[in-house]
Amino acid sequence: MSETLSATMAPPRRPTLEFDALYREARSDVYAYVASVVGDRATAEDVVAITFERAYRKRRGFDPSRGTARQWLFGIARNAALDELRRRQRVAVPVADAGRHADAVLAADAGHASEGDARTEVVRAAIADLHPRDRELIALKFFAGLANSEIAGTLGITEANARQRMHRALRALREACA
Amino acid sequence: MSLLHRTRSTDDLPELTPAQLAELDALDAALAGEDIADDALADLVRDVRSTAPQLRPEATQHLNERVAARFGTPVTGARRRGLLARYPGSAPASRPRC
């Protein structure tokens, strides 16, 4: 069999996921997103660790034809965060309003904002008061920097629907910050 | 917990107008660090990003260590054979066959 024919018949090799590079590039963004969803710093740290452990174990299943590595990773992070929210429901731990938790974690973790900055406080409170679905979108866009197509893939919706939802969330945020 | 229940629902949202689509494009441009005409949106992007929750250094360190240790991945297969070749007798014993 000629080399050319062998090469033609060989199954296409799937590109390998560069796990360490993805970890270094995305860990802060994953944390910012997860903290916005679960609203608790310690829980967010646990969920981020679970996210990367699951990603590491599933890395060979990553298929670039189905989306970017970041989209894939944030899908794992989202599932891990939802698992945590479901667990809280099951064990009936009193979960106060997620917005208040989010407000607290945003206040505790904000990196660049100076304390007492009135504008920062307004923005932080506005994000915390958003509907959870809008807060998640804001986190995926502003903190994780995902494109609308990646957000669509992460949420399992169409890109057109992702744009509609993003615009609704942006409008809510602009009104709250006005 | 509405996040749990509305994940895959199809919201009855109206089609976006060209102006609304342009607003989303401007948002993406601002997030990419480009100058945009909508100053209020540019300010909002800067302000919101400044509130991003940050991993504590000690949490980052702990996570780095777990990643470096591959989360305690069981030593199996090719990796185990490689370890045995490099460090004879040092790799964990394989599971005894019944």
GROMACS .gro file of C-alpha atoms in nm:
model
  276
    1MET     CA    1   0.000   0.000   0.000
    2SER     CA    2   0.146   0.335  -0.093
    3GLU     CA    3   0.214   0.601   0.166
    4THR     CA    4  -0.033   0.830  -0.004
    5LEU     CA    5  -0.311   0.574   0.017
    6SER     CA    6  -0.227   0.497   0.381
    7ALA     CA    7  -0.242   0.863   0.464
    8THR     CA    8  -0.574   0.896   0.286
    9MET     CA    9  -0.726   0.603   0.471
   10ALA     CA   10  -0.596   0.698   0.814
   11PRO     CA   11  -0.868   0.833   1.042
   12PRO     CA   12  -0.848   1.209   1.089
   13ARG     CA   13  -0.671   1.299   1.409
   14ARG     CA   14  -0.857   1.531   1.642
   15PRO     CA   15  -0.646   1.824   1.761
   16THR     CA   16  -0.534   1.780   2.120
   17LEU     CA   17  -0.674   2.016   2.378
   18GLU     CA   18  -0.394   2.222   2.536
   19PHE     CA   19  -0.525   2.177   2.887
   20ASP     CA   20  -0.255   2.368   3.074
   21ALA     CA   21  -0.276   2.666   2.842
   22LEU     CA   22  -0.655   2.668   2.872
   23TYR     CA   23  -0.627   2.651   3.251
   24ARG     CA   24  -0.383   2.941   3.271
   25GLU     CA   25  -0.583   3.152   3.030
   26ALA     CA   26  -0.929   3.086   3.168
   27ARG     CA   27  -0.906   3.016   3.543
   28SER     CA   28  -0.974   3.376   3.648
   29ASP     CA   29  -1.260   3.413   3.403
   30VAL     CA   30  -1.414   3.083   3.512
   31TYR     CA   31  -1.400   3.196   3.873
   32ALA     CA   32  -1.558   3.533   3.796
   33TYR     CA   33  -1.839   3.359   3.610
   34VAL     CA   34  -1.897   3.088   3.869
   35ALA     CA   35  -1.888   3.334   4.159
   36SER     CA   36  -2.154   3.539   3.984
   37VAL     CA   37  -2.375   3.231   3.950
   38VAL     CA   38  -2.332   3.066   4.290
   39GLY     CA   39  -2.281   3.389   4.482
   40ASP     CA   40  -2.044   3.249   4.740
   41ARG     CA   41  -1.664   3.269   4.735
   42ALA     CA   42  -1.578   2.937   4.900
   43THR     CA   43  -1.835   2.751   4.693
   44ALA     CA   44  -1.712   2.923   4.378
   45GLU     CA   45  -1.356   2.811   4.450
   46ASP     CA   46  -1.476   2.453   4.493
   47VAL     CA   47  -1.681   2.468   4.175
   48VAL     CA   48  -1.385   2.606   3.979
   49ALA     CA   49  -1.169   2.317   4.101
   50ILE     CA   50  -1.442   2.069   4.003
   51THR     CA   51  -1.469   2.238   3.665
   52PHE     CA   52  -1.104   2.197   3.581
   53GLU     CA   53  -1.092   1.844   3.716
   54ARG     CA   54  -1.387   1.747   3.497
   55ALA     CA   55  -1.230   1.928   3.202
   56TYR     CA   56  -0.905   1.742   3.255
   57ARG     CA   57  -1.079   1.406   3.269
   58LYS     CA   58  -1.293   1.484   2.965
   59ARG     CA   59  -1.020   1.656   2.763
   60ARG     CA   60  -0.996   1.381   2.503
   61GLY     CA   61  -1.365   1.421   2.432
   62PHE     CA   62  -1.327   1.786   2.334
   63ASP     CA   63  -1.440   1.828   1.974
   64PRO     CA   64  -1.334   2.159   1.818
   65SER     CA   65  -1.588   2.114   1.541
   66ARG     CA   66  -1.859   2.169   1.805
   67GLY     CA   67  -1.723   2.494   1.947
   68THR     CA   68  -1.425   2.663   2.101
   69ALA     CA   69  -1.232   2.530   2.399
   70ARG     CA   70  -1.359   2.820   2.611
   71GLN     CA   71  -1.718   2.743   2.517
   72TRP     CA   72  -1.661   2.380   2.611
   73LEU     CA   73  -1.498   2.478   2.940
   74PHE     CA   74  -1.770   2.724   3.038
   75GLY     CA   75  -2.030   2.459   2.959
   76ILE     CA   76  -1.857   2.234   3.212
   77ALA     CA   77  -1.837   2.522   3.461
   78ARG     CA   78  -2.206   2.595   3.417
   79ASN     CA   79  -2.303   2.234   3.477
   80ALA     CA   80  -2.084   2.222   3.788
   81ALA     CA   81  -2.241   2.542   3.919
   82LEU     CA   82  -2.592   2.412   3.851
   83ASP     CA   83  -2.502   2.087   4.028
   84GLU     CA   84  -2.412   2.294   4.331
   85LEU     CA   85  -2.736   2.493   4.315
   86ARG     CA   86  -2.934   2.168   4.288
   87ARG     CA   87  -2.742   2.022   4.581
   88ARG     CA   88  -2.835   2.322   4.790
   89GLN     CA   89  -3.199   2.268   4.701
   90ARG     CA   90  -3.183   1.897   4.790
   91VAL     CA   91  -3.026   1.944   5.130
   92ALA     CA   92  -3.266   2.230   5.196
   93VAL     CA   93  -2.994   2.463   5.312
   94PRO     CA   94  -3.165   2.795   5.333
   95VAL     CA   95  -3.042   2.973   5.028
   96ALA     CA   96  -3.101   3.339   5.065
   97ASP     CA   97  -3.164   3.541   4.760
   98ALA     CA   98  -2.881   3.472   4.516
   99GLY     CA   99  -2.862   3.841   4.444
  100ARG     CA  100  -2.763   3.920   4.801
  101HIS     CA  101  -2.498   3.646   4.788
  102ALA     CA  102  -2.375   3.780   4.457
  103ASP     CA  103  -2.358   4.129   4.601
  104ALA     CA  104  -2.144   4.000   4.886
  105VAL     CA  105  -1.905   3.802   4.669
  106LEU     CA  106  -1.875   4.083   4.421
  107ALA     CA  107  -1.795   4.321   4.703
  108ALA     CA  108  -1.545   4.082   4.860
  109ASP     CA  109  -1.368   3.988   4.541
  110ALA     CA  110  -1.369   4.300   4.327
  111GLY     CA  111  -1.017   4.336   4.204
  112HIS     CA  112  -0.955   4.677   4.064
  113ALA     CA  113  -1.224   4.887   4.221
  114SER     CA  114  -1.123   5.116   4.499
  115GLU     CA  115  -1.321   5.094   4.818
  116GLY     CA  116  -1.587   5.353   4.861
  117ASP     CA  117  -1.608   5.425   4.494
  118ALA     CA  118  -1.971   5.525   4.463
  119ARG     CA  119  -1.997   5.433   4.099
  120THR     CA  120  -1.851   5.090   4.166
  121GLU     CA  121  -2.104   5.035   4.441
  122VAL     CA  122  -2.389   5.130   4.208
  123VAL     CA  123  -2.266   4.890   3.938
  124ARG     CA  124  -2.206   4.611   4.187
  125ALA     CA  125  -2.555   4.647   4.334
  126ALA     CA  126  -2.706   4.666   3.988
  127ILE     CA  127  -2.543   4.338   3.885
  128ALA     CA  128  -2.652   4.171   4.208
  129ASP     CA  129  -3.011   4.284   4.158
  130LEU     CA  130  -3.035   4.149   3.804
  131HIS     CA  131  -3.250   3.847   3.736
  132PRO     CA  132  -3.022   3.541   3.773
  133ARG     CA  133  -3.049   3.457   3.403
  134ASP     CA  134  -2.944   3.813   3.312
  135ARG     CA  135  -2.664   3.814   3.569
  136GLU     CA  136  -2.530   3.493   3.418
  137LEU     CA  137  -2.530   3.646   3.071
  138ILE     CA  138  -2.353   3.957   3.194
  139ALA     CA  139  -2.089   3.737   3.358
  140LEU     CA  140  -2.041   3.529   3.043
  141LYS     CA  141  -2.002   3.843   2.833
  142PHE     CA  142  -1.825   4.094   3.058
  143PHE     CA  143  -1.621   3.864   3.283
  144ALA     CA  144  -1.561   3.562   3.060
  145GLY     CA  145  -1.547   3.758   2.735
  146LEU     CA  146  -1.737   3.498   2.538
  147ALA     CA  147  -1.868   3.574   2.191
  148ASN     CA  148  -2.242   3.544   2.142
  149SER     CA  149  -2.192   3.220   1.950
  150GLU     CA  150  -1.994   3.080   2.245
  151ILE     CA  151  -2.262   3.192   2.489
  152ALA     CA  152  -2.521   3.020   2.272
  153GLY     CA  153  -2.319   2.699   2.282
  154THR     CA  154  -2.267   2.724   2.657
  155LEU     CA  155  -2.636   2.777   2.726
  156GLY     CA  156  -2.761   2.534   2.462
  157ILE     CA  157  -2.960   2.795   2.271
  158THR     CA  158  -2.941   2.944   1.925
  159GLU     CA  159  -2.710   3.234   1.855
  160ALA     CA  160  -3.008   3.453   1.765
  161ASN     CA  161  -3.165   3.374   2.101
  162ALA     CA  162  -2.835   3.444   2.274
  163ARG     CA  163  -2.825   3.789   2.114
  164GLN     CA  164  -3.185   3.858   2.217
  165ARG     CA  165  -3.117   3.754   2.575
  166MET     CA  166  -2.792   3.948   2.584
  167HIS     CA  167  -2.966   4.261   2.468
  168ARG     CA  168  -3.233   4.219   2.733
  169ALA     CA  169  -2.965   4.174   3.000
  170LEU     CA  170  -2.768   4.472   2.874
  171ARG     CA  171  -3.078   4.689   2.875
  172ALA     CA  172  -3.159   4.583   3.231
  173LEU     CA  173  -2.804   4.659   3.339
  174ARG     CA  174  -2.798   4.999   3.170
  175GLU     CA  175  -3.128   5.092   3.331
  176ALA     CA  176  -3.008   4.977   3.672
  177CYS     CA  177  -2.684   5.170   3.642
  178ALA     CA  178  -2.838   5.488   3.500
  179MET     CA  179  -3.331   2.928   4.130
  180SER     CA  180  -3.485   3.035   3.806
  181LEU     CA  181  -3.149   2.973   3.642
  182LEU     CA  182  -3.213   2.601   3.684
  183HIS     CA  183  -3.548   2.603   3.518
  184ARG     CA  184  -3.512   2.844   3.233
  185THR     CA  185  -3.193   2.714   3.079
  186ARG     CA  186  -3.338   2.566   2.767
  187SER     CA  187  -3.668   2.741   2.749
  188THR     CA  188  -3.730   2.951   2.443
  189ASP     CA  189  -3.800   3.300   2.559
  190ASP     CA  190  -4.063   3.483   2.364
  191LEU     CA  191  -3.831   3.767   2.274
  192PRO     CA  192  -3.884   4.004   1.985
  193GLU     CA  193  -3.643   4.012   1.694
  194LEU     CA  194  -3.371   4.266   1.749
  195THR     CA  195  -3.380   4.585   1.549
  196PRO     CA  196  -3.074   4.701   1.352
  197ALA     CA  197  -3.009   4.960   1.622
  198GLN     CA  198  -3.015   4.693   1.892
  199LEU     CA  199  -2.782   4.470   1.692
  200ALA     CA  200  -2.549   4.767   1.649
  201GLU     CA  201  -2.555   4.816   2.026
  202LEU     CA  202  -2.442   4.455   2.075
  203ASP     CA  203  -2.168   4.504   1.816
  204ALA     CA  204  -2.056   4.815   2.003
  205LEU     CA  205  -2.051   4.613   2.326
  206ASP     CA  206  -1.826   4.351   2.168
  207ALA     CA  207  -1.599   4.624   2.034
  208ALA     CA  208  -1.574   4.790   2.375
  209LEU     CA  209  -1.498   4.457   2.539
  210ALA     CA  210  -1.224   4.406   2.280
  211GLY     CA  211  -1.071   4.736   2.389
  212GLU     CA  212  -1.178   4.939   2.089
  213ASP     CA  213  -1.302   5.296   2.107
  214ILE     CA  214  -1.676   5.325   2.055
  215ALA     CA  215  -1.903   5.621   1.998
  216ASP     CA  216  -2.138   5.532   2.283
  217ASP     CA  217  -1.950   5.680   2.579
  218ALA     CA  218  -2.203   5.555   2.833
  219LEU     CA  219  -2.163   5.199   2.708
  220ALA     CA  220  -1.784   5.230   2.713
  221ASP     CA  221  -1.802   5.352   3.075
  222LEU     CA  222  -2.038   5.068   3.165
  223VAL     CA  223  -1.799   4.809   3.022
  224ARG     CA  224  -1.511   4.953   3.220
  225ASP     CA  225  -1.714   4.977   3.541
  226VAL     CA  226  -1.861   4.628   3.519
  227ARG     CA  227  -1.528   4.468   3.442
  228SER     CA  228  -1.376   4.640   3.743
  229THR     CA  229  -1.623   4.450   3.963
  230ALA     CA  230  -1.523   4.106   3.834
  231PRO     CA  231  -1.475   3.867   4.127
  232GLN     CA  232  -1.108   3.773   4.165
  233LEU     CA  233  -0.960   3.444   4.279
  234ARG     CA  234  -0.773   3.482   4.609
  235PRO     CA  235  -0.397   3.420   4.568
  236GLU     CA  236  -0.409   3.129   4.812
  237ALA     CA  237  -0.698   2.973   4.620
  238THR     CA  238  -0.505   3.018   4.296
  239GLN     CA  239  -0.200   2.854   4.449
  240HIS     CA  240  -0.404   2.559   4.574
  241LEU     CA  241  -0.567   2.518   4.234
  242ASN     CA  242  -0.230   2.540   4.059
  243GLU     CA  243  -0.102   2.258   4.278
  244ARG     CA  244  -0.405   2.041   4.207
  245VAL     CA  245  -0.369   2.098   3.834
  246ALA     CA  246   0.004   2.021   3.848
  247ALA     CA  247  -0.079   1.698   4.032
  248ARG     CA  248  -0.343   1.624   3.769
  249PHE     CA  249  -0.605   1.607   4.043
  250GLY     CA  250  -0.460   1.288   4.178
  251THR     CA  251  -0.528   1.106   3.856
  252PRO     CA  252  -0.483   0.728   3.897
  253VAL     CA  253  -0.163   0.614   3.732
  254THR     CA  254  -0.270   0.379   3.457
  255GLY     CA  255  -0.192   0.268   3.107
  256ALA     CA  256   0.079   0.438   2.908
  257ARG     CA  257   0.161   0.683   3.186
  258ARG     CA  258   0.216   0.394   3.430
  259ARG     CA  259   0.437   0.212   3.180
  260GLY     CA  260   0.637   0.532   3.126
  261LEU     CA  261   0.682   0.580   3.500
  262LEU     CA  262   0.788   0.217   3.543
  263ALA     CA  263   1.046   0.255   3.267
  264ARG     CA  264   1.190   0.569   3.422
  265TYR     CA  265   1.154   0.478   3.789
  266PRO     CA  266   1.149   0.098   3.822
  267GLY     CA  267   0.959  -0.006   4.130
  268SER     CA  268   0.831   0.342   4.204
  269ALA     CA  269   0.497   0.337   4.026
  270PRO     CA  270   0.193   0.215   4.218
  271ALA     CA  271   0.121  -0.150   4.179
  272SER     CA  272  -0.147  -0.243   3.937
  273ARG     CA  273  -0.473  -0.383   4.070
  274PRO     CA  274  -0.437  -0.758   4.144
  275ARG     CA  275  -0.631  -0.979   3.910
  276CYS     CA  276  -0.901  -1.195   4.058
   0.00000   0.00000   0.00000
